[in-house]
Short mmCIF file of C-alpha atoms (C1' of nucleotides) in Angstrom, two decimals:
data_model
loop_
_atom_site.label_atom_id
_atom_site.label_comp_id
_atom_site.label_asym_id
_atom_site.label_seq_id
_atom_site.Cartn_x
_atom_site.Cartn_y
_atom_site.Cartn_z
CA UNK I 1 15.27 -11.05 -2.22
CA UNK I 2 16.13 -14.13 -0.18
CA UNK I 3 16.53 -11.92 2.87
CA UNK I 4 13.18 -10.20 2.25
CA UNK I 5 11.42 -13.50 1.54
CA UNK I 6 12.68 -15.00 4.77
CA UNK I 7 12.69 -12.11 7.21
CA UNK I 8 10.23 -9.66 5.74
CA UNK I 9 10.77 -6.33 4.06
CA UNK I 10 11.25 -4.48 7.34
CA UNK I 11 14.32 -6.59 8.00
CA UNK I 12 15.84 -5.49 4.71
CA UNK I 13 18.04 -2.59 5.71
CA UNK I 14 21.23 -1.77 3.88
CA UNK I 15 23.12 -2.62 7.03
CA UNK I 16 21.49 -5.99 7.57
CA UNK I 17 21.84 -6.88 3.90
CA UNK I 18 25.53 -6.04 4.08
CA UNK I 19 25.79 -8.19 7.17
CA UNK I 20 24.17 -11.14 5.39
CA UNK I 21 26.67 -10.71 2.56
CA UNK I 22 29.58 -10.51 5.02
CA UNK I 23 30.51 -7.10 3.85
CA UNK I 24 30.51 -3.60 5.27
CA UNK I 25 27.35 -1.49 4.59
CA UNK I 26 29.12 0.97 2.31
CA UNK I 27 30.31 -1.80 0.01
CA UNK I 28 26.74 -2.07 -1.33
CA UNK I 29 26.93 1.45 -2.67
CA UNK I 30 29.41 0.40 -5.34
CA UNK I 31 26.68 -1.81 -6.86
CA UNK I 32 23.62 0.33 -6.28
CA UNK I 33 23.20 4.08 -5.99
CA UNK I 34 20.85 3.93 -3.03
CA UNK I 35 18.22 1.79 -1.38
CA UNK I 36 15.49 2.81 -3.84
CA UNK I 37 17.57 1.49 -6.70
CA UNK I 38 17.97 -1.78 -4.86
CA UNK I 39 14.19 -2.05 -4.45
CA UNK I 40 13.67 -1.15 -8.12
CA UNK I 41 15.92 -4.01 -9.12
CA UNK I 42 14.09 -6.43 -6.84
CA UNK I 43 10.76 -5.46 -8.41
CA UNK I 44 12.14 -6.03 -11.90
CA UNK I 45 13.24 -9.50 -10.89
CA UNK I 46 9.79 -10.22 -9.46
CA UNK I 47 8.03 -9.07 -12.63
CA UNK I 48 10.29 -11.17 -14.79
CA UNK I 49 9.14 -14.27 -12.90
CA UNK I 50 5.62 -13.85 -14.28
CA UNK I 51 4.83 -16.30 -17.08
CA UNK I 52 4.82 -14.82 -20.57
CA UNK I 53 1.42 -14.34 -22.17
CA UNK I 54 -0.18 -17.38 -23.81
CA UNK I 55 -0.16 -16.81 -27.56
CA UNK I 56 -3.18 -17.69 -29.67
CA UNK I 57 -5.69 -17.81 -26.82
CA UNK I 58 -8.61 -15.41 -26.48
CA UNK I 59 -8.04 -12.14 -24.63
CA UNK I 60 -9.85 -13.36 -21.57
CA UNK I 61 -7.86 -16.55 -21.19
CA UNK I 62 -4.62 -14.71 -21.85
CA UNK I 63 -5.31 -11.95 -19.31
CA UNK I 64 -6.76 -14.26 -16.72
CA UNK I 65 -3.95 -16.79 -16.75
CA UNK I 66 -1.27 -14.12 -16.76
CA UNK I 67 -2.83 -12.39 -13.76
CA UNK I 68 -3.12 -15.67 -11.90
CA UNK I 69 0.53 -16.34 -12.68
CA UNK I 70 1.43 -12.91 -11.32
CA UNK I 71 -0.52 -13.75 -8.20
CA UNK I 72 1.51 -16.92 -7.68
CA UNK I 73 4.71 -14.93 -8.07
CA UNK I 74 3.58 -12.35 -5.52
CA UNK I 75 2.72 -15.11 -3.10
CA UNK I 76 6.33 -16.26 -3.25
CA UNK I 77 7.45 -12.68 -2.51
CA UNK I 78 4.91 -11.27 -0.08
CA UNK I 79 6.84 -8.03 0.30
CA UNK I 80 6.61 -7.23 -3.39
CA UNK I 81 3.13 -5.67 -3.44
CA UNK I 82 4.01 -3.18 -0.73
CA UNK I 83 7.27 -2.26 -2.43
CA UNK I 84 5.53 -1.94 -5.80
CA UNK I 85 3.12 0.61 -4.39
CA UNK I 86 5.96 2.83 -3.29
CA UNK I 87 7.75 2.87 -6.66
CA UNK I 88 7.22 6.26 -8.23
CA UNK I 89 8.46 5.48 -11.72
CA UNK I 90 7.67 2.39 -13.74
CA UNK I 91 10.82 0.67 -14.93
CA UNK I 92 11.22 -0.60 -18.51
CA UNK I 93 10.45 -4.11 -17.22
CA UNK I 94 7.14 -2.95 -15.74
CA UNK I 95 6.35 -0.93 -18.86
CA UNK I 96 7.04 -4.02 -20.96
CA UNK I 97 4.58 -6.01 -18.89
CA UNK I 98 1.91 -3.30 -19.12
CA UNK I 99 2.51 -2.88 -22.82
CA UNK I 100 1.90 -6.56 -23.43
CA UNK I 101 -1.26 -6.53 -21.29
CA UNK I 102 -2.61 -3.57 -23.26
CA UNK I 103 -1.72 -5.41 -26.45
CA UNK I 104 -3.83 -8.40 -25.41
CA UNK I 105 -6.87 -6.21 -24.85
CA UNK I 106 -6.47 -4.36 -28.13
CA UNK I 107 -5.96 -7.55 -30.13
CA UNK I 108 -8.96 -8.97 -28.31
CA UNK I 109 -11.22 -6.34 -29.82
CA UNK I 110 -11.14 -3.61 -27.19
CA UNK I 111 -11.02 -0.06 -28.48
CA UNK I 112 -8.05 1.97 -27.34
CA UNK I 113 -10.44 4.20 -25.41
CA UNK I 114 -12.01 1.29 -23.55
CA UNK I 115 -8.62 -0.32 -22.99
CA UNK I 116 -7.44 2.85 -21.28
CA UNK I 117 -10.25 2.80 -18.74
CA UNK I 118 -9.91 -0.95 -18.32
CA UNK I 119 -6.27 -0.54 -17.29
CA UNK I 120 -7.33 1.93 -14.63
CA UNK I 121 -10.17 -0.29 -13.43
CA UNK I 122 -7.92 -3.32 -13.14
CA UNK I 123 -5.30 -1.34 -11.25
CA UNK I 124 -2.96 -3.49 -9.20
CA UNK I 125 -4.97 -6.58 -10.05
CA UNK I 126 -3.03 -6.56 -13.33
CA UNK I 127 -0.01 -7.47 -11.26
CA UNK I 128 -1.80 -10.12 -9.27
CA UNK I 129 -2.66 -8.40 -6.06
CA UNK I 130 -5.52 -6.55 -4.50
CA UNK I 131 -5.58 -4.72 -1.25
CA UNK I 132 -7.59 -6.71 1.21
CA UNK I 133 -8.75 -4.63 4.12
CA UNK I 134 -8.80 -7.17 6.86
CA UNK I 135 -6.14 -9.66 7.63
CA UNK I 136 -8.15 -12.83 8.10
CA UNK I 137 -5.09 -15.01 8.00
CA UNK I 138 -4.97 -15.37 11.77
CA UNK I 139 -6.14 -18.88 12.36
CA UNK I 140 -8.08 -19.51 15.53
CA UNK I 141 -9.30 -22.65 17.17
CA UNK I 142 -13.09 -23.13 17.16
CA UNK I 143 -13.56 -22.05 20.79
CA UNK I 144 -11.61 -18.86 20.30
CA UNK I 145 -13.50 -17.81 17.19
CA UNK I 146 -16.87 -18.61 18.76
CA UNK I 147 -15.92 -16.25 21.56
CA UNK I 148 -14.98 -13.56 19.03
CA UNK I 149 -18.26 -13.97 17.18
CA UNK I 150 -20.26 -13.81 20.38
CA UNK I 151 -18.50 -10.62 21.36
CA UNK I 152 -19.22 -9.03 18.00
CA UNK I 153 -22.86 -9.98 17.92
CA UNK I 154 -24.04 -7.02 19.97
CA UNK I 155 -22.10 -4.18 18.47
CA UNK I 156 -21.40 -5.46 14.94
CA UNK I 157 -24.27 -7.84 14.18
CA UNK I 158 -23.80 -7.84 10.40
CA UNK I 159 -20.10 -8.64 10.62
CA UNK I 160 -20.90 -11.41 13.09
CA UNK I 161 -23.46 -12.87 10.68
CA UNK I 162 -20.93 -12.97 7.84
CA UNK I 163 -18.18 -14.42 10.00
CA UNK I 164 -20.56 -17.11 11.24
CA UNK I 165 -21.42 -18.34 7.76
CA UNK I 166 -17.76 -18.30 6.74
CA UNK I 167 -16.92 -20.59 9.63
CA UNK I 168 -19.95 -22.72 9.02
CA UNK I 169 -19.09 -23.22 5.36
CA UNK I 170 -15.48 -23.96 6.17
CA UNK I 171 -16.69 -26.75 8.45
CA UNK I 172 -14.87 -27.60 11.59
CA UNK I 173 -11.39 -27.41 10.11
CA UNK I 174 -9.27 -25.55 12.60
CA UNK I 175 -7.96 -22.31 11.22
CA UNK I 176 -10.00 -22.42 8.02
CA UNK I 177 -11.19 -18.93 7.17
CA UNK I 178 -11.62 -17.20 3.86
CA UNK I 179 -10.30 -18.86 0.74
CA UNK I 180 -7.94 -16.24 -0.71
CA UNK I 181 -7.71 -17.88 -4.10
CA UNK I 182 -11.50 -18.11 -4.40
CA UNK I 183 -11.97 -14.46 -3.42
CA UNK I 184 -9.32 -13.30 -5.85
CA UNK I 185 -10.83 -15.20 -8.76
CA UNK I 186 -14.34 -14.12 -7.77
CA UNK I 187 -13.39 -10.45 -8.01
CA UNK I 188 -11.30 -11.00 -11.13
CA UNK I 189 -14.08 -12.80 -12.97
CA UNK I 190 -16.60 -10.19 -11.92
CA UNK I 191 -14.40 -7.58 -13.56
CA UNK I 192 -13.70 -9.66 -16.66
CA UNK I 193 -17.43 -10.30 -17.10
CA UNK I 194 -18.06 -6.59 -16.95
CA UNK I 195 -15.28 -5.85 -19.43
CA UNK I 196 -16.55 -8.41 -21.92
CA UNK I 197 -20.02 -6.93 -21.80
CA UNK I 198 -18.69 -3.40 -22.39
CA UNK I 199 -16.55 -4.64 -25.26
CA UNK I 200 -19.45 -6.55 -26.83
CA UNK I 201 -21.73 -3.55 -26.81
CA UNK I 202 -19.08 -1.21 -28.20
CA UNK I 203 -18.92 1.00 -25.09
CA UNK I 204 -17.21 4.34 -25.52
CA UNK I 205 -16.50 7.23 -23.18
CA UNK I 206 -16.52 9.73 -26.03
CA UNK I 207 -19.28 12.24 -26.33
CA UNK I 208 -19.09 12.44 -30.12
CA UNK N 1 -3.16 15.19 10.90
CA UNK N 2 -2.46 18.80 9.97
CA UNK N 3 1.24 17.98 9.86
CA UNK N 4 0.65 14.92 7.66
CA UNK N 5 -1.76 16.81 5.39
CA UNK N 6 0.76 19.58 4.85
CA UNK N 7 4.11 17.84 4.83
CA UNK N 8 3.28 14.26 3.95
CA UNK N 9 3.31 11.14 6.05
CA UNK N 10 7.08 10.75 5.81
CA UNK N 11 7.47 14.03 7.64
CA UNK N 12 5.39 12.74 10.52
CA UNK N 13 7.97 11.46 12.97
CA UNK N 14 7.41 11.56 16.68
CA UNK N 15 10.26 14.01 16.93
CA UNK N 16 8.94 16.38 14.30
CA UNK N 17 5.42 16.20 15.67
CA UNK N 18 6.74 17.08 19.12
CA UNK N 19 8.63 19.96 17.56
CA UNK N 20 5.48 21.26 15.89
CA UNK N 21 3.71 21.12 19.25
CA UNK N 22 6.61 22.89 20.98
CA UNK N 23 7.23 20.00 23.25
CA UNK N 24 9.94 17.43 23.80
CA UNK N 25 9.52 14.09 21.91
CA UNK N 26 8.92 12.04 25.03
CA UNK N 27 6.01 14.23 26.09
CA UNK N 28 3.93 12.56 23.36
CA UNK N 29 4.26 9.22 25.07
CA UNK N 30 2.02 10.33 27.91
CA UNK N 31 -0.85 10.65 25.43
CA UNK N 32 -0.12 7.72 23.16
CA UNK N 33 1.62 4.42 23.83
CA UNK N 34 3.62 4.44 20.62
CA UNK N 35 3.59 5.67 17.04
CA UNK N 36 1.23 2.93 15.85
CA UNK N 37 -1.36 4.06 18.34
CA UNK N 38 -1.02 7.59 17.03
CA UNK N 39 -1.62 6.36 13.47
CA UNK N 40 -4.59 4.27 14.64
CA UNK N 41 -6.18 7.36 16.12
CA UNK N 42 -5.58 9.35 12.95
CA UNK N 43 -7.31 6.66 10.88
CA UNK N 44 -10.30 6.67 13.22
CA UNK N 45 -10.63 10.41 12.76
CA UNK N 46 -10.45 10.01 8.99
CA UNK N 47 -13.14 7.33 8.95
CA UNK N 48 -15.42 9.44 11.09
CA UNK N 49 -15.31 12.18 8.46
CA UNK N 50 -17.12 9.93 5.98
CA UNK N 51 -20.80 10.85 5.58
CA UNK N 52 -23.26 8.52 7.31
CA UNK N 53 -25.23 6.21 5.05
CA UNK N 54 -28.30 7.62 3.33
CA UNK N 55 -31.35 6.01 4.89
CA UNK N 56 -34.24 4.85 2.76
CA UNK N 57 -32.36 4.76 -0.54
CA UNK N 58 -31.71 1.57 -2.50
CA UNK N 59 -28.56 -0.43 -1.68
CA UNK N 60 -26.80 0.78 -4.78
CA UNK N 61 -27.37 4.46 -4.13
CA UNK N 62 -26.45 4.05 -0.49
CA UNK N 63 -23.22 2.16 -1.19
CA UNK N 64 -22.23 4.32 -4.12
CA UNK N 65 -22.69 7.66 -2.40
CA UNK N 66 -20.98 6.50 0.77
CA UNK N 67 -17.96 5.28 -1.18
CA UNK N 68 -17.77 8.53 -3.12
CA UNK N 69 -17.92 10.41 0.18
CA UNK N 70 -15.08 8.26 1.50
CA UNK N 71 -13.12 9.10 -1.62
CA UNK N 72 -13.53 12.81 -0.97
CA UNK N 73 -12.32 12.35 2.58
CA UNK N 74 -9.25 10.42 1.42
CA UNK N 75 -8.48 13.16 -1.05
CA UNK N 76 -8.27 15.61 1.83
CA UNK N 77 -5.88 13.24 3.63
CA UNK N 78 -3.72 11.69 0.92
CA UNK N 79 -1.59 9.84 3.46
CA UNK N 80 -4.57 7.94 4.86
CA UNK N 81 -4.72 5.14 2.31
CA UNK N 82 -1.10 4.19 2.82
CA UNK N 83 -1.48 4.25 6.59
CA UNK N 84 -4.70 2.24 6.39
CA UNK N 85 -2.93 -0.52 4.52
CA UNK N 86 -0.39 -0.92 7.29
CA UNK N 87 -2.94 -1.21 10.12
CA UNK N 88 -3.01 -4.80 11.28
CA UNK N 89 -6.14 -4.66 13.42
CA UNK N 90 -9.38 -2.96 12.54
CA UNK N 91 -10.46 -0.51 15.21
CA UNK N 92 -14.06 -0.33 16.49
CA UNK N 93 -14.56 2.73 14.28
CA UNK N 94 -13.50 0.80 11.17
CA UNK N 95 -15.57 -2.21 12.24
CA UNK N 96 -18.56 0.09 12.69
CA UNK N 97 -18.12 1.37 9.16
CA UNK N 98 -17.79 -2.13 7.71
CA UNK N 99 -20.74 -3.35 9.74
CA UNK N 100 -22.96 -0.65 8.30
CA UNK N 101 -21.77 -1.35 4.74
CA UNK N 102 -22.55 -5.06 5.18
CA UNK N 103 -25.94 -4.06 6.58
CA UNK N 104 -26.75 -2.08 3.44
CA UNK N 105 -26.01 -5.08 1.22
CA UNK N 106 -28.04 -7.48 3.33
CA UNK N 107 -31.02 -5.13 3.55
CA UNK N 108 -30.67 -4.64 -0.20
CA UNK N 109 -31.40 -8.29 -0.82
CA UNK N 110 -27.90 -9.81 -0.89
CA UNK N 111 -27.54 -13.19 0.77
CA UNK N 112 -25.00 -13.33 3.56
CA UNK N 113 -22.90 -15.65 1.43
CA UNK N 114 -22.86 -13.26 -1.51
CA UNK N 115 -22.27 -10.28 0.77
CA UNK N 116 -19.17 -11.97 2.15
CA UNK N 117 -17.59 -12.33 -1.28
CA UNK N 118 -18.74 -8.87 -2.27
CA UNK N 119 -16.85 -7.38 0.67
CA UNK N 120 -13.70 -9.13 -0.49
CA UNK N 121 -14.21 -8.07 -4.09
CA UNK N 122 -14.74 -4.44 -3.15
CA UNK N 123 -11.67 -4.46 -0.92
CA UNK N 124 -10.25 -1.03 -0.27
CA UNK N 125 -12.73 0.52 -2.67
CA UNK N 126 -15.19 0.34 0.25
CA UNK N 127 -13.06 3.02 1.87
CA UNK N 128 -12.83 5.14 -1.23
CA UNK N 129 -9.46 4.26 -2.65
CA UNK N 130 -7.96 1.96 -5.19
CA UNK N 131 -4.33 1.33 -5.87
CA UNK N 132 -3.45 2.95 -9.13
CA UNK N 133 -0.28 1.57 -10.58
CA UNK N 134 1.05 4.55 -12.42
CA UNK N 135 1.28 8.03 -11.13
CA UNK N 136 -0.08 10.05 -14.02
CA UNK N 137 -0.42 13.17 -11.96
CA UNK N 138 2.77 14.69 -13.36
CA UNK N 139 1.55 17.37 -15.67
CA UNK N 140 3.62 18.04 -18.73
CA UNK N 141 3.46 20.71 -21.37
CA UNK N 142 2.41 19.52 -24.85
CA UNK N 143 5.94 19.49 -26.26
CA UNK N 144 7.30 17.44 -23.42
CA UNK N 145 4.59 14.82 -23.60
CA UNK N 146 4.88 14.55 -27.37
CA UNK N 147 8.54 13.78 -26.86
CA UNK N 148 7.68 11.11 -24.29
CA UNK N 149 5.13 9.52 -26.61
CA UNK N 150 7.59 9.50 -29.51
CA UNK N 151 10.17 7.81 -27.35
CA UNK N 152 7.73 5.14 -26.26
CA UNK N 153 6.45 4.37 -29.72
CA UNK N 154 9.24 1.96 -30.62
CA UNK N 155 9.55 -0.10 -27.48
CA UNK N 156 6.05 0.22 -25.96
CA UNK N 157 3.74 0.81 -28.94
CA UNK N 158 0.52 -0.13 -27.12
CA UNK N 159 1.22 2.18 -24.20
CA UNK N 160 2.03 4.96 -26.66
CA UNK N 161 -1.27 4.39 -28.46
CA UNK N 162 -3.24 4.68 -25.22
CA UNK N 163 -1.35 7.74 -24.05
CA UNK N 164 -1.93 9.40 -27.40
CA UNK N 165 -5.70 9.04 -27.26
CA UNK N 166 -5.77 10.25 -23.66
CA UNK N 167 -4.00 13.43 -24.66
CA UNK N 168 -6.11 13.76 -27.76
CA UNK N 169 -9.35 13.46 -25.80
CA UNK N 170 -8.15 15.86 -23.16
CA UNK N 171 -7.59 18.41 -25.90
CA UNK N 172 -4.82 20.90 -25.71
CA UNK N 173 -5.24 21.75 -22.07
CA UNK N 174 -1.79 21.81 -20.54
CA UNK N 175 -1.34 19.14 -17.90
CA UNK N 176 -4.64 17.42 -18.55
CA UNK N 177 -4.19 13.69 -18.22
CA UNK N 178 -6.46 11.02 -16.86
CA UNK N 179 -9.61 12.05 -15.04
CA UNK N 180 -9.26 10.37 -11.64
CA UNK N 181 -12.87 10.83 -10.68
CA UNK N 182 -14.07 9.33 -13.96
CA UNK N 183 -11.78 6.32 -13.63
CA UNK N 184 -12.82 5.70 -10.06
CA UNK N 185 -16.54 5.82 -10.90
CA UNK N 186 -15.99 3.70 -14.03
CA UNK N 187 -14.45 0.89 -12.00
CA UNK N 188 -16.95 1.31 -9.17
CA UNK N 189 -19.95 1.12 -11.50
CA UNK N 190 -18.47 -1.86 -13.31
CA UNK N 191 -18.34 -3.66 -9.97
CA UNK N 192 -21.79 -2.51 -8.84
CA UNK N 193 -23.27 -3.68 -12.15
CA UNK N 194 -21.71 -7.08 -11.63
CA UNK N 195 -22.96 -7.29 -8.06
CA UNK N 196 -26.52 -6.39 -9.04
CA UNK N 197 -26.56 -9.08 -11.69
CA UNK N 198 -25.29 -11.72 -9.23
CA UNK N 199 -27.87 -10.62 -6.67
CA UNK N 200 -30.69 -10.69 -9.23
CA UNK N 201 -29.92 -14.21 -10.32
CA UNK N 202 -29.55 -15.52 -6.78
CA UNK N 203 -25.87 -16.40 -7.10
CA UNK N 204 -24.45 -18.65 -4.43
CA UNK N 205 -21.01 -20.11 -3.79
CA UNK N 206 -22.46 -23.12 -2.00
CA UNK N 207 -22.28 -26.50 -3.56
CA UNK N 208 -25.49 -27.72 -1.93
"C1'" DA D 1 37.20 -2.12 -9.59
"C1'" DC D 2 35.93 -3.00 -5.19
"C1'" DC D 3 36.00 -2.51 -0.08
"C1'" DT D 4 36.62 0.08 4.51
"C1'" DG D 5 35.98 3.27 8.73
"C1'" DA D 6 34.44 7.12 10.71
"C1'" DA D 7 31.06 10.35 10.80
"C1'" DC D 8 26.41 12.90 10.11
"C1'" DA D 9 21.72 13.55 10.53
"C1'" DC D 10 18.12 11.21 11.38
"C1'" DC D 11 14.60 7.40 13.66
"C1'" DG D 12 11.33 5.13 17.81
"C1'" DT D 13 11.59 4.24 22.39
"C1'" DT D 14 13.64 3.11 27.44
"C1'" DC D 15 14.47 4.80 31.81
"C1'" DA D 16 14.88 7.75 35.70
"C1'" DA D 17 13.92 12.10 37.12
"C1'" DG D 18 11.61 16.40 37.61
"C1'" DT D 19 7.03 19.82 38.68
"C1'" DA Q 1 -1.07 14.47 35.51
"C1'" DC Q 2 2.14 16.03 32.53
"C1'" DC Q 3 6.89 17.21 30.89
"C1'" DT Q 4 12.14 16.63 30.56
"C1'" DG Q 5 17.07 14.91 29.45
"C1'" DA Q 6 20.09 11.55 28.53
"C1'" DA Q 7 20.74 7.39 26.50
"C1'" DC Q 8 20.20 3.04 23.42
"C1'" DA Q 9 19.79 0.65 19.33
"C1'" DC Q 10 18.78 1.39 15.13
"C1'" DC Q 11 18.41 3.86 10.06
"C1'" DG Q 12 20.39 5.71 4.99
"C1'" DT Q 13 24.10 7.97 3.26
"C1'" DT Q 14 28.53 11.35 2.92
"C1'" DC Q 15 33.28 11.57 2.58
"C1'" DA Q 16 38.03 10.40 2.37
"C1'" DA Q 17 40.90 6.70 2.33
"C1'" DG Q 18 42.64 2.18 1.41
"C1'" DT Q 19 44.02 -2.32 -1.95
#
DNA sequence: ACCTGAACACCGTTCAAGT
DNA sequence: ACCTGAACACCGTTCAAGT
């Protein structure tokens, strides 16, 4: 995990890991059956870093704070979301986490039926990540980004308009772009609002 | 794309592609600078298969039907979502698509500020996919799944409860599990409902 | 119980050379 | 303008062998 945290997941080959441990590549295979098993173990360690659920709080507080904790964990291990997506079978540790999340919804007054669909709708957000489509992390100096906006204006006027207000709101701080934490909580709260309203009105997918 | 559709994205190596085209690997490099550029081109082709936006409809109809069209396209090319996530720069084709989606929101009465956050909140759902965490596609015969449920009951009681109602609702049809299309539309509509309510009340992230 | 060395079947990509 | 062949620097993983 230290190697992946520092050098990225692409740098984590069995050979390079062995090198970092001052050992020959094949020595790793006495501790782990193959690379997939290594990645499985790393994911379990990541999940176990998520704070336990707050007891005695309402469902919304419990879910929200747990998800935000998961998000902090994933920020420490940026490779984890990509690895998670490639895992084909949930480990007991992941199942434990999901089981406790489901438990919070059910104890919070969600029907089992609604809880099922809620788990689908939350998807990877339950583990604190969401797939952003654009990488807006590239920080640019004001001149550079003005040039980019000007170039977009003709062909992609709507994108240019959005980008302009983002920069305007962020002020003149160099490199300031979108506020990841704000966007994550915005989407999370939008979902939680929707869930609460479905719960309150006794929503059901059943025909009967 | 035919090779990836048939054999999966892992089977798409430059060497195997060359083989399928009855050509030597290096011949590909006269048409494409490297593998990333090949993948970029494949993504552009995928995006261009998405239906154009319906003109004259309300924002919600336009967005909803376009996203559902994108979902159908991604179902024809199951590798596309994973490849999309690894693209670091949006191509003009992708920007075009995003530009037109933003345009629909703005014409539909969303402020630029709200539209910005909406684009983040929708994330990859704008392109018709969402990251499901569990692969429930494995179909099992009734006996098998009963055994799985019984095994879960002790350690993961909440998961077992959910799985039981899913199977119960699906009836005795062998292999019937979760209804992907239903789950996708459930989450999509939950989001669209939330967006409409923010739009209607003139939500703004600005302090001023 | 743990580590080693050599080998196999793969990758993406370079370079120089062919037609 | 397009294709080829040999090579380089990587992969994950096997097998048989060492201590």
